[in-house]
Short mmCIF file of C-alpha atoms in Angstrom, two decimals:
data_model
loop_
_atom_site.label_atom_id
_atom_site.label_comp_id
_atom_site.label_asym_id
_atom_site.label_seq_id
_atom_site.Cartn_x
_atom_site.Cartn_y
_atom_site.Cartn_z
CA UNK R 71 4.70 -33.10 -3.61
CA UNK R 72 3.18 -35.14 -1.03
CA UNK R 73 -0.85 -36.14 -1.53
CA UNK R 74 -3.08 -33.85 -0.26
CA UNK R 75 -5.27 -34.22 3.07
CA UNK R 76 -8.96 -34.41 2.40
CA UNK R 77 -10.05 -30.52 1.98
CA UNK R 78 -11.22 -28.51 4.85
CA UNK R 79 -14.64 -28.00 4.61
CA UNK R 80 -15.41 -24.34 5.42
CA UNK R 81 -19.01 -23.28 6.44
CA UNK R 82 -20.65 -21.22 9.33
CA UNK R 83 -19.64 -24.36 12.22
CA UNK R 84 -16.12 -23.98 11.31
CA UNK R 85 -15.65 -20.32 11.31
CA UNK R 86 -13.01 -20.67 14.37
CA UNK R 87 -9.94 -21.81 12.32
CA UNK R 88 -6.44 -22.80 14.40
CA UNK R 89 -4.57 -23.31 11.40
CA UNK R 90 -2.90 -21.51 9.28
CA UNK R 91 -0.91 -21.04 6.56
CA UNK R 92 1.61 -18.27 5.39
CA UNK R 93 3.00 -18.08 1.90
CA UNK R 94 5.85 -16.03 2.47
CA UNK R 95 5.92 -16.21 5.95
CA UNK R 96 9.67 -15.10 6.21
CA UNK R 97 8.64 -11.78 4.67
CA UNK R 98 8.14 -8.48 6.67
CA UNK R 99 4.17 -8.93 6.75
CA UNK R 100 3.75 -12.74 6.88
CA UNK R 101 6.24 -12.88 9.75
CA UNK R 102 4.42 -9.92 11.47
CA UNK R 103 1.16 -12.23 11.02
CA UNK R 104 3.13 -15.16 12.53
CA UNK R 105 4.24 -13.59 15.00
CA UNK R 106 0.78 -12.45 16.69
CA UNK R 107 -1.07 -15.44 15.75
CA UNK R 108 1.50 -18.09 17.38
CA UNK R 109 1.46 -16.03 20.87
CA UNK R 110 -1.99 -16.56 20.89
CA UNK R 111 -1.81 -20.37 20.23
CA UNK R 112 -3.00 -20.25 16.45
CA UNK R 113 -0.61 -23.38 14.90
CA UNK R 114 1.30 -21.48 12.44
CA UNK R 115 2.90 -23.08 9.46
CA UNK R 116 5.97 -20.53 8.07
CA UNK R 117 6.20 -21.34 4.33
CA UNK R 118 8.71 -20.27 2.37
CA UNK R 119 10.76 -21.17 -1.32
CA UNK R 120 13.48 -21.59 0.96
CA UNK R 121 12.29 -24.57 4.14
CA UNK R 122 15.46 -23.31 5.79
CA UNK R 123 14.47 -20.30 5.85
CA UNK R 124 11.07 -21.09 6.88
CA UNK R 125 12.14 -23.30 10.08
CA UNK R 126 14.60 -20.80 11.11
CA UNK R 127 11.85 -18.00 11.25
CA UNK R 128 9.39 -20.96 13.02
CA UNK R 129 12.22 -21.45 15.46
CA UNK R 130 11.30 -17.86 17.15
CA UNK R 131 7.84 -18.61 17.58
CA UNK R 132 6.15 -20.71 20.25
CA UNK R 133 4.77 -23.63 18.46
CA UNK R 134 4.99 -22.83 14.76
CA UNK R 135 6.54 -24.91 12.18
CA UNK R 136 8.46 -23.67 8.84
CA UNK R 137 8.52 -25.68 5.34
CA UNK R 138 8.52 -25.13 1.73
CA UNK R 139 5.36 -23.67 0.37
CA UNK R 140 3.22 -26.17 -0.78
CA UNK R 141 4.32 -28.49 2.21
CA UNK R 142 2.67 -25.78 4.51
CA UNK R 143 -0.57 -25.63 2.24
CA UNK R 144 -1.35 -29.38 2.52
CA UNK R 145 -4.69 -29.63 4.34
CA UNK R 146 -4.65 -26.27 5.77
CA UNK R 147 -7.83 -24.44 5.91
CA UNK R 148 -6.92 -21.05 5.55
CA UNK R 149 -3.50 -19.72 3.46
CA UNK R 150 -2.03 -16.22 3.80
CA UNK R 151 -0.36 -14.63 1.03
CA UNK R 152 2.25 -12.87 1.88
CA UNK R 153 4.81 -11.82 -0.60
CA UNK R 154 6.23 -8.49 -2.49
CA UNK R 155 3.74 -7.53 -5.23
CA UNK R 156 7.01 -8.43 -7.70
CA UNK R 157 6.39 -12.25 -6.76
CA UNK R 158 2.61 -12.50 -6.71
CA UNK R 159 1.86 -14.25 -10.71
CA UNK R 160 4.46 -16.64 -9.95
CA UNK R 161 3.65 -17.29 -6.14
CA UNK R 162 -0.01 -18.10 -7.09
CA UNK R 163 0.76 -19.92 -10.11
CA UNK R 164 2.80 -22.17 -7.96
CA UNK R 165 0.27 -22.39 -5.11
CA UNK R 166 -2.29 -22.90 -7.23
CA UNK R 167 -0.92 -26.39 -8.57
CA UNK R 168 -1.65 -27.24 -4.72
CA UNK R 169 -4.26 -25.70 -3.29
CA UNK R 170 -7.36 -27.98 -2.86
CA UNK R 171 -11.28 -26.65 -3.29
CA UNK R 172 -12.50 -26.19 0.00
CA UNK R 173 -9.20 -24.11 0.76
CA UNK R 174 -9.50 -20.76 1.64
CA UNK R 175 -6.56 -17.68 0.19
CA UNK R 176 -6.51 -14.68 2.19
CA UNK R 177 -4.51 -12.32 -0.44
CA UNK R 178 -2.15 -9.61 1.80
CA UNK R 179 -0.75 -8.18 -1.50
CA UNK R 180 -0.80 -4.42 -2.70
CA UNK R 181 0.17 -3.82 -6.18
CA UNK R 182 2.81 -1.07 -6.56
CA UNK R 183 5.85 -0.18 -7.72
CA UNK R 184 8.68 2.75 -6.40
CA UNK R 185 7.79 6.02 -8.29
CA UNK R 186 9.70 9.09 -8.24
CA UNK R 187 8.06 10.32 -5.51
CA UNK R 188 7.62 6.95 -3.40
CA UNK R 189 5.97 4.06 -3.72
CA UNK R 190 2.80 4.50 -6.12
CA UNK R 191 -0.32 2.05 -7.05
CA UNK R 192 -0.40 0.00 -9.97
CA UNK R 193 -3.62 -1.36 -12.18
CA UNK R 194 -3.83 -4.90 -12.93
CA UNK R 195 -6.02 -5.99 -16.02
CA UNK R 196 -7.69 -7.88 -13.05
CA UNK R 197 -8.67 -5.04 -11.23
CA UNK R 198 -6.92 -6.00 -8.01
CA UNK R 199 -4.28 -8.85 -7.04
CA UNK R 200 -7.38 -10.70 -5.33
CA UNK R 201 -9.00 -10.92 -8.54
CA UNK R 202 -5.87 -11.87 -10.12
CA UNK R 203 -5.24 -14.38 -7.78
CA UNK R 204 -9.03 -15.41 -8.07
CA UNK R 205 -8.31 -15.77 -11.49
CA UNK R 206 -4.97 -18.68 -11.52
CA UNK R 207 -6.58 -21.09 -8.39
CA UNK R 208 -8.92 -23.48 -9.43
CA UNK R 209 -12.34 -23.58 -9.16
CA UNK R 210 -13.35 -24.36 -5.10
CA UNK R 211 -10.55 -22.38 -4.30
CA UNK R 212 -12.08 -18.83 -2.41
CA UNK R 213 -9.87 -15.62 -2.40
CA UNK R 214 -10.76 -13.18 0.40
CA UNK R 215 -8.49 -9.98 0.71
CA UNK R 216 -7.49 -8.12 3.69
CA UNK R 217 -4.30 -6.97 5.92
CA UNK R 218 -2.91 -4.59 3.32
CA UNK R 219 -3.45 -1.33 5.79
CA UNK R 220 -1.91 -3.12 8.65
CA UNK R 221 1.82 -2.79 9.15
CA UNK R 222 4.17 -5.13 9.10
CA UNK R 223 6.42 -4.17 11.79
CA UNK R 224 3.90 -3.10 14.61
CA UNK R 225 2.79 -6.97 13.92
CA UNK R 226 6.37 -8.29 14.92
CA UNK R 227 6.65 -6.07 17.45
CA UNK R 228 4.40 -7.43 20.40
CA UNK R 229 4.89 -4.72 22.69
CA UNK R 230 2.92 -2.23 20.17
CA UNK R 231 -0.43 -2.09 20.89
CA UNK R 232 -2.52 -2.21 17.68
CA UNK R 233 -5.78 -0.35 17.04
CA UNK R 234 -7.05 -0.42 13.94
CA UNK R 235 -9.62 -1.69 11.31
CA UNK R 236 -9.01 -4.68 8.54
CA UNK R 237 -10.11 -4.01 5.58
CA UNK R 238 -11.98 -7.36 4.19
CA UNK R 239 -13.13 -8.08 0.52
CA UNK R 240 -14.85 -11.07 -0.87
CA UNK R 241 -17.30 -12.54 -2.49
CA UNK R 242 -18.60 -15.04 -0.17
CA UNK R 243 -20.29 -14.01 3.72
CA UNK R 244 -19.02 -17.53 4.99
CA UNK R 245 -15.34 -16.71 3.95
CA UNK R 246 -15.27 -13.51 5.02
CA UNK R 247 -16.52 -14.38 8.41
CA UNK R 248 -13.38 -16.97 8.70
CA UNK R 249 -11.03 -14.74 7.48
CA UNK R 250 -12.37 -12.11 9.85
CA UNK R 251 -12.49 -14.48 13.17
CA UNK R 252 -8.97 -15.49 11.90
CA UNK R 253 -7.74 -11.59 11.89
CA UNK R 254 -9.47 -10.76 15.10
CA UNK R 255 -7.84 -13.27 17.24
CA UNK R 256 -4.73 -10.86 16.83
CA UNK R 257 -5.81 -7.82 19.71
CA UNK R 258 -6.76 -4.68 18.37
CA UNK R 259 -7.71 -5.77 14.99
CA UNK R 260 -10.95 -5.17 13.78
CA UNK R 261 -12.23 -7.14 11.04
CA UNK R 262 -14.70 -4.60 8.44
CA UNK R 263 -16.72 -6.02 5.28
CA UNK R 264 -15.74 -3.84 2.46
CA UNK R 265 -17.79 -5.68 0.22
CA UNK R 266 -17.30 -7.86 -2.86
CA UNK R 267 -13.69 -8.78 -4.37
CA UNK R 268 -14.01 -6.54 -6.91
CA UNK R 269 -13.88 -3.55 -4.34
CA UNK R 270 -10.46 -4.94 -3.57
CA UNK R 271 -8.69 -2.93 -5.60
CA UNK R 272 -9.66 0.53 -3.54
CA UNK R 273 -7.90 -1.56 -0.30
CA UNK R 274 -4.98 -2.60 -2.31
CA UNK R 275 -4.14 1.00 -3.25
CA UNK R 276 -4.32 2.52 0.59
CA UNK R 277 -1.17 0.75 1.15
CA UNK R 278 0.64 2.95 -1.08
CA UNK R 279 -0.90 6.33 0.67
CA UNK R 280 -0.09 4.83 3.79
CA UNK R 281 3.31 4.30 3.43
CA UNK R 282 3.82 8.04 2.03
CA UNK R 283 1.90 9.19 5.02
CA UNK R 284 4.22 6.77 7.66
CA UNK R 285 7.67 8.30 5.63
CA UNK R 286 5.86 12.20 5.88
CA UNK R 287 4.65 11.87 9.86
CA UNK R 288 7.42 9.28 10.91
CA UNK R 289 4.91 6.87 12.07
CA UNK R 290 3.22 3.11 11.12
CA UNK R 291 0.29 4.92 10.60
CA UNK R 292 -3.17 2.24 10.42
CA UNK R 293 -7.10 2.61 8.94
CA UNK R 294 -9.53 3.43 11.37
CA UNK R 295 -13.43 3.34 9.43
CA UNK R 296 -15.57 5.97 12.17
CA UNK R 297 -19.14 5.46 12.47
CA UNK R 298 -19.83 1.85 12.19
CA UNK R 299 -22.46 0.48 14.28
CA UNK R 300 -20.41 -1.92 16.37
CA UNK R 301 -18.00 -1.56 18.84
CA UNK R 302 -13.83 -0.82 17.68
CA UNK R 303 -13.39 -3.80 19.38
CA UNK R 304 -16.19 -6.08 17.78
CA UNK R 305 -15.63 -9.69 16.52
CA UNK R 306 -17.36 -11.22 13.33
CA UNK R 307 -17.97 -8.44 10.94
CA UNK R 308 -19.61 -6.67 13.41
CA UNK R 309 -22.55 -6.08 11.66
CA UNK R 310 -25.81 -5.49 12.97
CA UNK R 311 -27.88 -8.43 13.34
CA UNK T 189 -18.78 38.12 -17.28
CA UNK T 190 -17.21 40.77 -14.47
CA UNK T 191 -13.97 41.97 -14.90
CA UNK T 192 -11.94 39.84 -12.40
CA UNK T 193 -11.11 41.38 -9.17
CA UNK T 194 -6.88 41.18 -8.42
CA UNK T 195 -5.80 37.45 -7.73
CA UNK T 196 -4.82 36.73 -3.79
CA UNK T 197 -1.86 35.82 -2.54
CA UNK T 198 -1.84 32.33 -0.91
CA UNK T 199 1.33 32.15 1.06
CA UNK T 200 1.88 31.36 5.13
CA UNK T 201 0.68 34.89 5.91
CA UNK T 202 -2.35 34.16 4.47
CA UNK T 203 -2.94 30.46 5.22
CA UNK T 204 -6.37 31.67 7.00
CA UNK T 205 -9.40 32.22 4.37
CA UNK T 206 -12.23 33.72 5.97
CA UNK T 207 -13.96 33.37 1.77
CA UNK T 208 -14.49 30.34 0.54
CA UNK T 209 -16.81 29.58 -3.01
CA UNK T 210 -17.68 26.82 -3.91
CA UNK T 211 -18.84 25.30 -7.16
CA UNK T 212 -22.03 22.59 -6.82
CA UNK T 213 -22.80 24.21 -3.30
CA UNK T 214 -26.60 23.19 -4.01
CA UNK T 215 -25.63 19.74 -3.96
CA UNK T 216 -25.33 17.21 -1.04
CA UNK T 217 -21.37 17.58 -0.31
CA UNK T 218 -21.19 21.09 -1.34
CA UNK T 219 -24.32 22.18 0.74
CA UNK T 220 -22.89 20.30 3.92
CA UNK T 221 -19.85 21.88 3.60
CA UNK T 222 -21.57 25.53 3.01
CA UNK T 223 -23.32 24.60 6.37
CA UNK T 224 -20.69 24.21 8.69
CA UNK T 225 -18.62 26.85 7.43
CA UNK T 226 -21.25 29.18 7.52
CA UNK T 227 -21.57 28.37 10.89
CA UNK T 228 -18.29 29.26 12.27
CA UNK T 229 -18.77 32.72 10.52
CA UNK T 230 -16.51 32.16 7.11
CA UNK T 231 -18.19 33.79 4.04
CA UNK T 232 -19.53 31.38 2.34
CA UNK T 233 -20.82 31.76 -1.60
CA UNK T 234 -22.75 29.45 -3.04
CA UNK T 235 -22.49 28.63 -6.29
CA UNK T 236 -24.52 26.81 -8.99
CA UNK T 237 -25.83 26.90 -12.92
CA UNK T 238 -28.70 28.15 -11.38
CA UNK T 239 -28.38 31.25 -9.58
CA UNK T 240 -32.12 31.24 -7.95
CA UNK T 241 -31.11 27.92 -6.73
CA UNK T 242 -27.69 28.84 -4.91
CA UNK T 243 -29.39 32.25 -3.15
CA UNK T 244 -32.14 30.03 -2.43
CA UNK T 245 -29.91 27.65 -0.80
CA UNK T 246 -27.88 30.42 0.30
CA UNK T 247 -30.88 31.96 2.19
CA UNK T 248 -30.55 28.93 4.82
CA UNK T 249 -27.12 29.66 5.89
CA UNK T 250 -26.24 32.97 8.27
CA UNK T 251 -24.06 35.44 5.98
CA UNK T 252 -24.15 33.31 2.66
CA UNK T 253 -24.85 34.31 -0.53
CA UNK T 254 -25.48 33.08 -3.89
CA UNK T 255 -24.75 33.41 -7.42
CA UNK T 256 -23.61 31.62 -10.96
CA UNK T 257 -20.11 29.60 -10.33
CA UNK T 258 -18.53 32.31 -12.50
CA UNK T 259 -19.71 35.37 -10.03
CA UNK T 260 -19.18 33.37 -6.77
CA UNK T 261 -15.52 32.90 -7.98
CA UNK T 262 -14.45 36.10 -8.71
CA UNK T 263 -11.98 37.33 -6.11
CA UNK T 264 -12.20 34.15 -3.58
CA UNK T 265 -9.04 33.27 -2.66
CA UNK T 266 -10.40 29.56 -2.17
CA UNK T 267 -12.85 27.51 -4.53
CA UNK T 268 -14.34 24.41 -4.14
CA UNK T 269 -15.62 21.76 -6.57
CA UNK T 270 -18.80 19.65 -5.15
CA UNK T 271 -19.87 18.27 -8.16
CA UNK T 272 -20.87 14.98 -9.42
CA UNK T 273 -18.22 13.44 -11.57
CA UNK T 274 -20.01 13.21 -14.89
CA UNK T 275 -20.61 16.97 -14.11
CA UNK T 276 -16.74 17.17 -13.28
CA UNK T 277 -14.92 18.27 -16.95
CA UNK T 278 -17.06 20.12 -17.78
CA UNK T 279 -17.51 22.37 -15.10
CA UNK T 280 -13.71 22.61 -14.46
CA UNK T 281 -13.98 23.97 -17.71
CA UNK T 282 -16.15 26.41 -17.60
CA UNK T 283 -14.48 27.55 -14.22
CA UNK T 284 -10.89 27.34 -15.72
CA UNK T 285 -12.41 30.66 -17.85
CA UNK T 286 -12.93 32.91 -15.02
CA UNK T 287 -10.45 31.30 -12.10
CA UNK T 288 -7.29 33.52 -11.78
CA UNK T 289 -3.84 32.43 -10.95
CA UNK T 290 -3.18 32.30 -7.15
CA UNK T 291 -6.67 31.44 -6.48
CA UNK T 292 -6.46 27.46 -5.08
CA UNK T 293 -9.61 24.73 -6.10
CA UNK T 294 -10.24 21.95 -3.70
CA UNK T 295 -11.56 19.12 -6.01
CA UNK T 296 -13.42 17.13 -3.85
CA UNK T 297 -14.94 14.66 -7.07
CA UNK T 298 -14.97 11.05 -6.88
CA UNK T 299 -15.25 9.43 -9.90
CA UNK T 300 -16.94 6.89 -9.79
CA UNK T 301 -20.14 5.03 -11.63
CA UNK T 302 -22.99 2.94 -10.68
CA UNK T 303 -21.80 -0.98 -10.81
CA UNK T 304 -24.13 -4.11 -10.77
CA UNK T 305 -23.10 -4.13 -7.35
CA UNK T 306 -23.02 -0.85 -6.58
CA UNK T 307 -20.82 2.26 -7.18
CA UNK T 308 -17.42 1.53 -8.49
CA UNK T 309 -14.31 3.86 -8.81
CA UNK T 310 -13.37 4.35 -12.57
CA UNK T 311 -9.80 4.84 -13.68
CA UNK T 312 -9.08 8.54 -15.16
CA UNK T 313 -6.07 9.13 -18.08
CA UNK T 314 -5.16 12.31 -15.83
CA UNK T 315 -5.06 9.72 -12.94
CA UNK T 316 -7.40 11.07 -10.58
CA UNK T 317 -10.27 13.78 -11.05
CA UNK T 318 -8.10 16.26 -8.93
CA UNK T 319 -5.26 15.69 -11.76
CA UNK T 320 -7.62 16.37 -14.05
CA UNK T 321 -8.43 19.51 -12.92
CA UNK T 322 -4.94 20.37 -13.01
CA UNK T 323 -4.44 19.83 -16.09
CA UNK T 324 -7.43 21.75 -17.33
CA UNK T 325 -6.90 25.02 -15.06
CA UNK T 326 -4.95 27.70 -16.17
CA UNK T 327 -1.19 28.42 -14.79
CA UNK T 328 -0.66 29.26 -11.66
CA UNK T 329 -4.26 27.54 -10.50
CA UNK T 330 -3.22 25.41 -8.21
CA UNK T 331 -5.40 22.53 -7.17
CA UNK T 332 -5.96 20.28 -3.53
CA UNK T 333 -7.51 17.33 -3.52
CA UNK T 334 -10.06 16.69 -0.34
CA UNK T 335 -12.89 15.46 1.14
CA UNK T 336 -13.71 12.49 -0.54
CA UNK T 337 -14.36 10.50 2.60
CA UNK T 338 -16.59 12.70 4.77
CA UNK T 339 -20.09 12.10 4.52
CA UNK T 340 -22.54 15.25 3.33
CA UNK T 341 -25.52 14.01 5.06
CA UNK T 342 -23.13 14.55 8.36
CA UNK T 343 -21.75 18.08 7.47
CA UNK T 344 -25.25 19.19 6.88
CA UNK T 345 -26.85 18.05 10.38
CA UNK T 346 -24.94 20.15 12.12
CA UNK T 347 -26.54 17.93 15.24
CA UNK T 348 -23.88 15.41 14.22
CA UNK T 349 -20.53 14.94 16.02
CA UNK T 350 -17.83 14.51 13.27
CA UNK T 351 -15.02 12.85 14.22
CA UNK T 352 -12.87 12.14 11.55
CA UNK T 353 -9.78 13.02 9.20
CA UNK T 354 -10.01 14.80 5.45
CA UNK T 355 -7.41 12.97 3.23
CA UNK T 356 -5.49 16.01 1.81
CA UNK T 357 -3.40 15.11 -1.68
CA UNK T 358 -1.31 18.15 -3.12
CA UNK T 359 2.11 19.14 -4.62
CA UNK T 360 2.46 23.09 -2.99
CA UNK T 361 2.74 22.84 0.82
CA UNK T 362 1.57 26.03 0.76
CA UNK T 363 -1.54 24.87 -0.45
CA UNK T 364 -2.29 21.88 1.08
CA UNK T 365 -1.79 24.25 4.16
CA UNK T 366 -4.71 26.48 3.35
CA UNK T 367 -6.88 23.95 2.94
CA UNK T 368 -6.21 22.13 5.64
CA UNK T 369 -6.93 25.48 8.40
CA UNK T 370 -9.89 25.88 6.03
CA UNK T 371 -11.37 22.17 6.60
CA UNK T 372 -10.26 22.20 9.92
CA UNK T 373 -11.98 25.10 10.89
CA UNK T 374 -14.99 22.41 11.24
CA UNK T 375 -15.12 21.07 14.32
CA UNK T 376 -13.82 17.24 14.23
CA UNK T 377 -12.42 17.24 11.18
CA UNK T 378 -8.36 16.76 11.23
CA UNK T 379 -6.49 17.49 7.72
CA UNK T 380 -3.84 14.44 7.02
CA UNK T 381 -1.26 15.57 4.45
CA UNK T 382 -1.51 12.22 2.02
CA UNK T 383 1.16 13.53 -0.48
CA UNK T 384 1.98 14.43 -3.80
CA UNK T 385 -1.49 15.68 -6.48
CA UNK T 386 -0.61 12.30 -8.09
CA UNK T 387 -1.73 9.87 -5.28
CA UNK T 388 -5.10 11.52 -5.20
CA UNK T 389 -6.85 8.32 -7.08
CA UNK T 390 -6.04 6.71 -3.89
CA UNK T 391 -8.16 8.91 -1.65
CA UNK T 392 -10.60 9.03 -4.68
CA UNK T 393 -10.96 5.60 -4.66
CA UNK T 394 -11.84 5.31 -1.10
CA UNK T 395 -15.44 7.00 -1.48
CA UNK T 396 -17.08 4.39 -3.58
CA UNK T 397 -15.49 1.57 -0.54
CA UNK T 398 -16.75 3.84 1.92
CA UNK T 399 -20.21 3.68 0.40
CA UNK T 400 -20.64 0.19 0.34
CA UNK T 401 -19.99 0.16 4.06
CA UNK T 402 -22.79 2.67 4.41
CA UNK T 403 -25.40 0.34 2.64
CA UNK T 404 -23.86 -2.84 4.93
CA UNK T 405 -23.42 -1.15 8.26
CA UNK T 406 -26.37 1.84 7.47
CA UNK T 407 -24.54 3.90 8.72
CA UNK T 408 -22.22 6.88 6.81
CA UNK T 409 -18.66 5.80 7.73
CA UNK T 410 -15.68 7.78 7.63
CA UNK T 411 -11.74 7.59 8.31
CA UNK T 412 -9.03 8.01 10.69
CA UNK T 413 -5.61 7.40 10.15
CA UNK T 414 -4.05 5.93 12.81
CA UNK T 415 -0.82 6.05 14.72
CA UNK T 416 -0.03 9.51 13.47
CA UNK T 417 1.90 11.49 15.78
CA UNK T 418 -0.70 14.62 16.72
CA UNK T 419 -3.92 14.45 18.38
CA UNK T 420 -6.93 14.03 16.76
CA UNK T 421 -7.88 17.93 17.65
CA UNK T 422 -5.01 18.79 16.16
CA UNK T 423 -4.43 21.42 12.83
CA UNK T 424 -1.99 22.67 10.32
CA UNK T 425 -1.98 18.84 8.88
CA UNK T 426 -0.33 18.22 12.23
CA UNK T 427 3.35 17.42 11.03
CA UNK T 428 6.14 17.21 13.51
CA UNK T 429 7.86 20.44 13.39
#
């Protein structure tokens, strides 16, 4: 492992982050999420177990660059995780030997496993896999969750439009408003606060309802929250002032 | 107790209900729902422990009446439950006495408990609060999960626009399809078939996220699904054909 950069300090002047990077960026989601982000100049960094596999992805996208995991984490200010539920322990235990304080994890993950009747929600002694992944990164080391309503092939597909809320847990304001300027430089996202990390859990298990509701109406169906305050196409949390 | 008046038939000839009862309909949900039905002429019964209470609430609405959740029930093809979850086992079990197979409850509970930071979803052995039901009703009781998401201080004003969807969770089509020309005989509400009984936790779980946003945002949020492939006017739980 090379040494690590100095760590990112994140705060309010630094909400505007043009760097991130994915854990699992070869995946369905995380390439989705690499997708959108390169086309609108974001520098991307595709990790991956596999680097091959990482630069080949990077290859389709305009200025993104593909690597082994903790390669791509070095001195990056904001990480995506993006990988199958069946990989997360093991994924964050291995991040977590890298990741710096001052590092920021958004946490894509929904626990669940295939059920007789489709995919179904499982409970982690955590509560959610934010708070699970909370729970292996060292201290200084923030986990914010989000993208788990979003789907993964409307991201790769640029000619979809997307219209639809994020769903954002955490337990830090300052985080959430990176991870939510982050999100919303990706049209037709909207970024909500769903509160503290410990919410996460009620996010984590839409996916699964989602999915059952995409195989039922043959659709990528997405969360829309109604009656917020702010515009569908807000920025920042859109919370009142 | 009265001697119970013949069961109804719920089948597609019959997916209209022009009588609906329902259990709690004193409290917040369970009055806001009595309201807008009321409204758009269905025969609404109130019912409560307290009988002067639910024809005292009763007396507000055009054509409802009121009564003990034992009298209201007798003979409605469709009952309710608008309770709050510490009132939820036992008042499914004092209904399971009287309700009569082929009669259908829509459990609308979310159960859930004041947190240190604020309400938080608790985890049921039955799974969910609807599943719970189920397994306390007698035979041929079937039971619908919905309405978790829509706010009751919106149903009530009937000066408020809704326009959202009603998660619907249920294993009889059949069912899930009388509810859903029940709830969307409210204008704005669209019924989205979410599955299976057993992925009602999910929908359960979305109340106490959909709370916190109403403290952040002060507002009273609710949710669309998007993507799906029928307009948002649409009813029947809007499935391609």
């Amino acid at each position: 492992m090379a040494s690590p950069q100095p760590a990112p300090q994140l705060d309010e002047s630094s909400r505007r982050v043009d760097t991130v990077a994915i854990v699992g960026g070869t995946g369905a989601l995380g390439f989705g999420l690499a997708t959108r982000w390169a086309h609108v100049g974001i520098d991307v960094r595709i990790g991956s177990r596999r680097p091959d596999a990482a630069q080949a992805a990077a290859a389709h996208l305009p200025g993104a660059s593909g690597g082994e995991n903790a390669a791509v984490i070095d001195g990056a200010p904001v990480v995506v995780i993006a990988v199958p539920f069946s990989a997360h322990v093991e994924t964050v235990r291995s991040i977590a030997e890298v990741m710096q304080p001052g590092q920021l994890l958004i946490d894509t993950t929904a626990p669940m496993v295939p059920g007789r009747r489709g995919l179904r929600p499982i409970t982690l002694w955590a509560g959610s896999a934010a708070e699970q992944a909370q729970d292996l990164l060292p201290v200084g080391v923030s986990v914010v969750s989000a993208m788990q309503t979003v789907s993964a092939a409307t991201l790769q597909d640029l000619d979809q439009v997307l219209d639809e809320d994020v769903l954002i847990c955490g337990d830090r304001a300052t985080d959430k408003a990176v991870a939510a300027a982050l999100i919303e430089r990706i049209q037709g996202l909207r970024a909500v606060d769903c509160g503290p990390l410990d919410i996460s859990g009620v996010s984590e298990r839409i996916t699964a309802l989602l999915v059952g509701v995409n195989r039922r109406y043959k659709t990528h169906a997405g969360i829309r929250l109604t009656g917020l305050p702010v515009p569908q196409t807000s920025s920042g949390l859109g919370r009142p002032a």
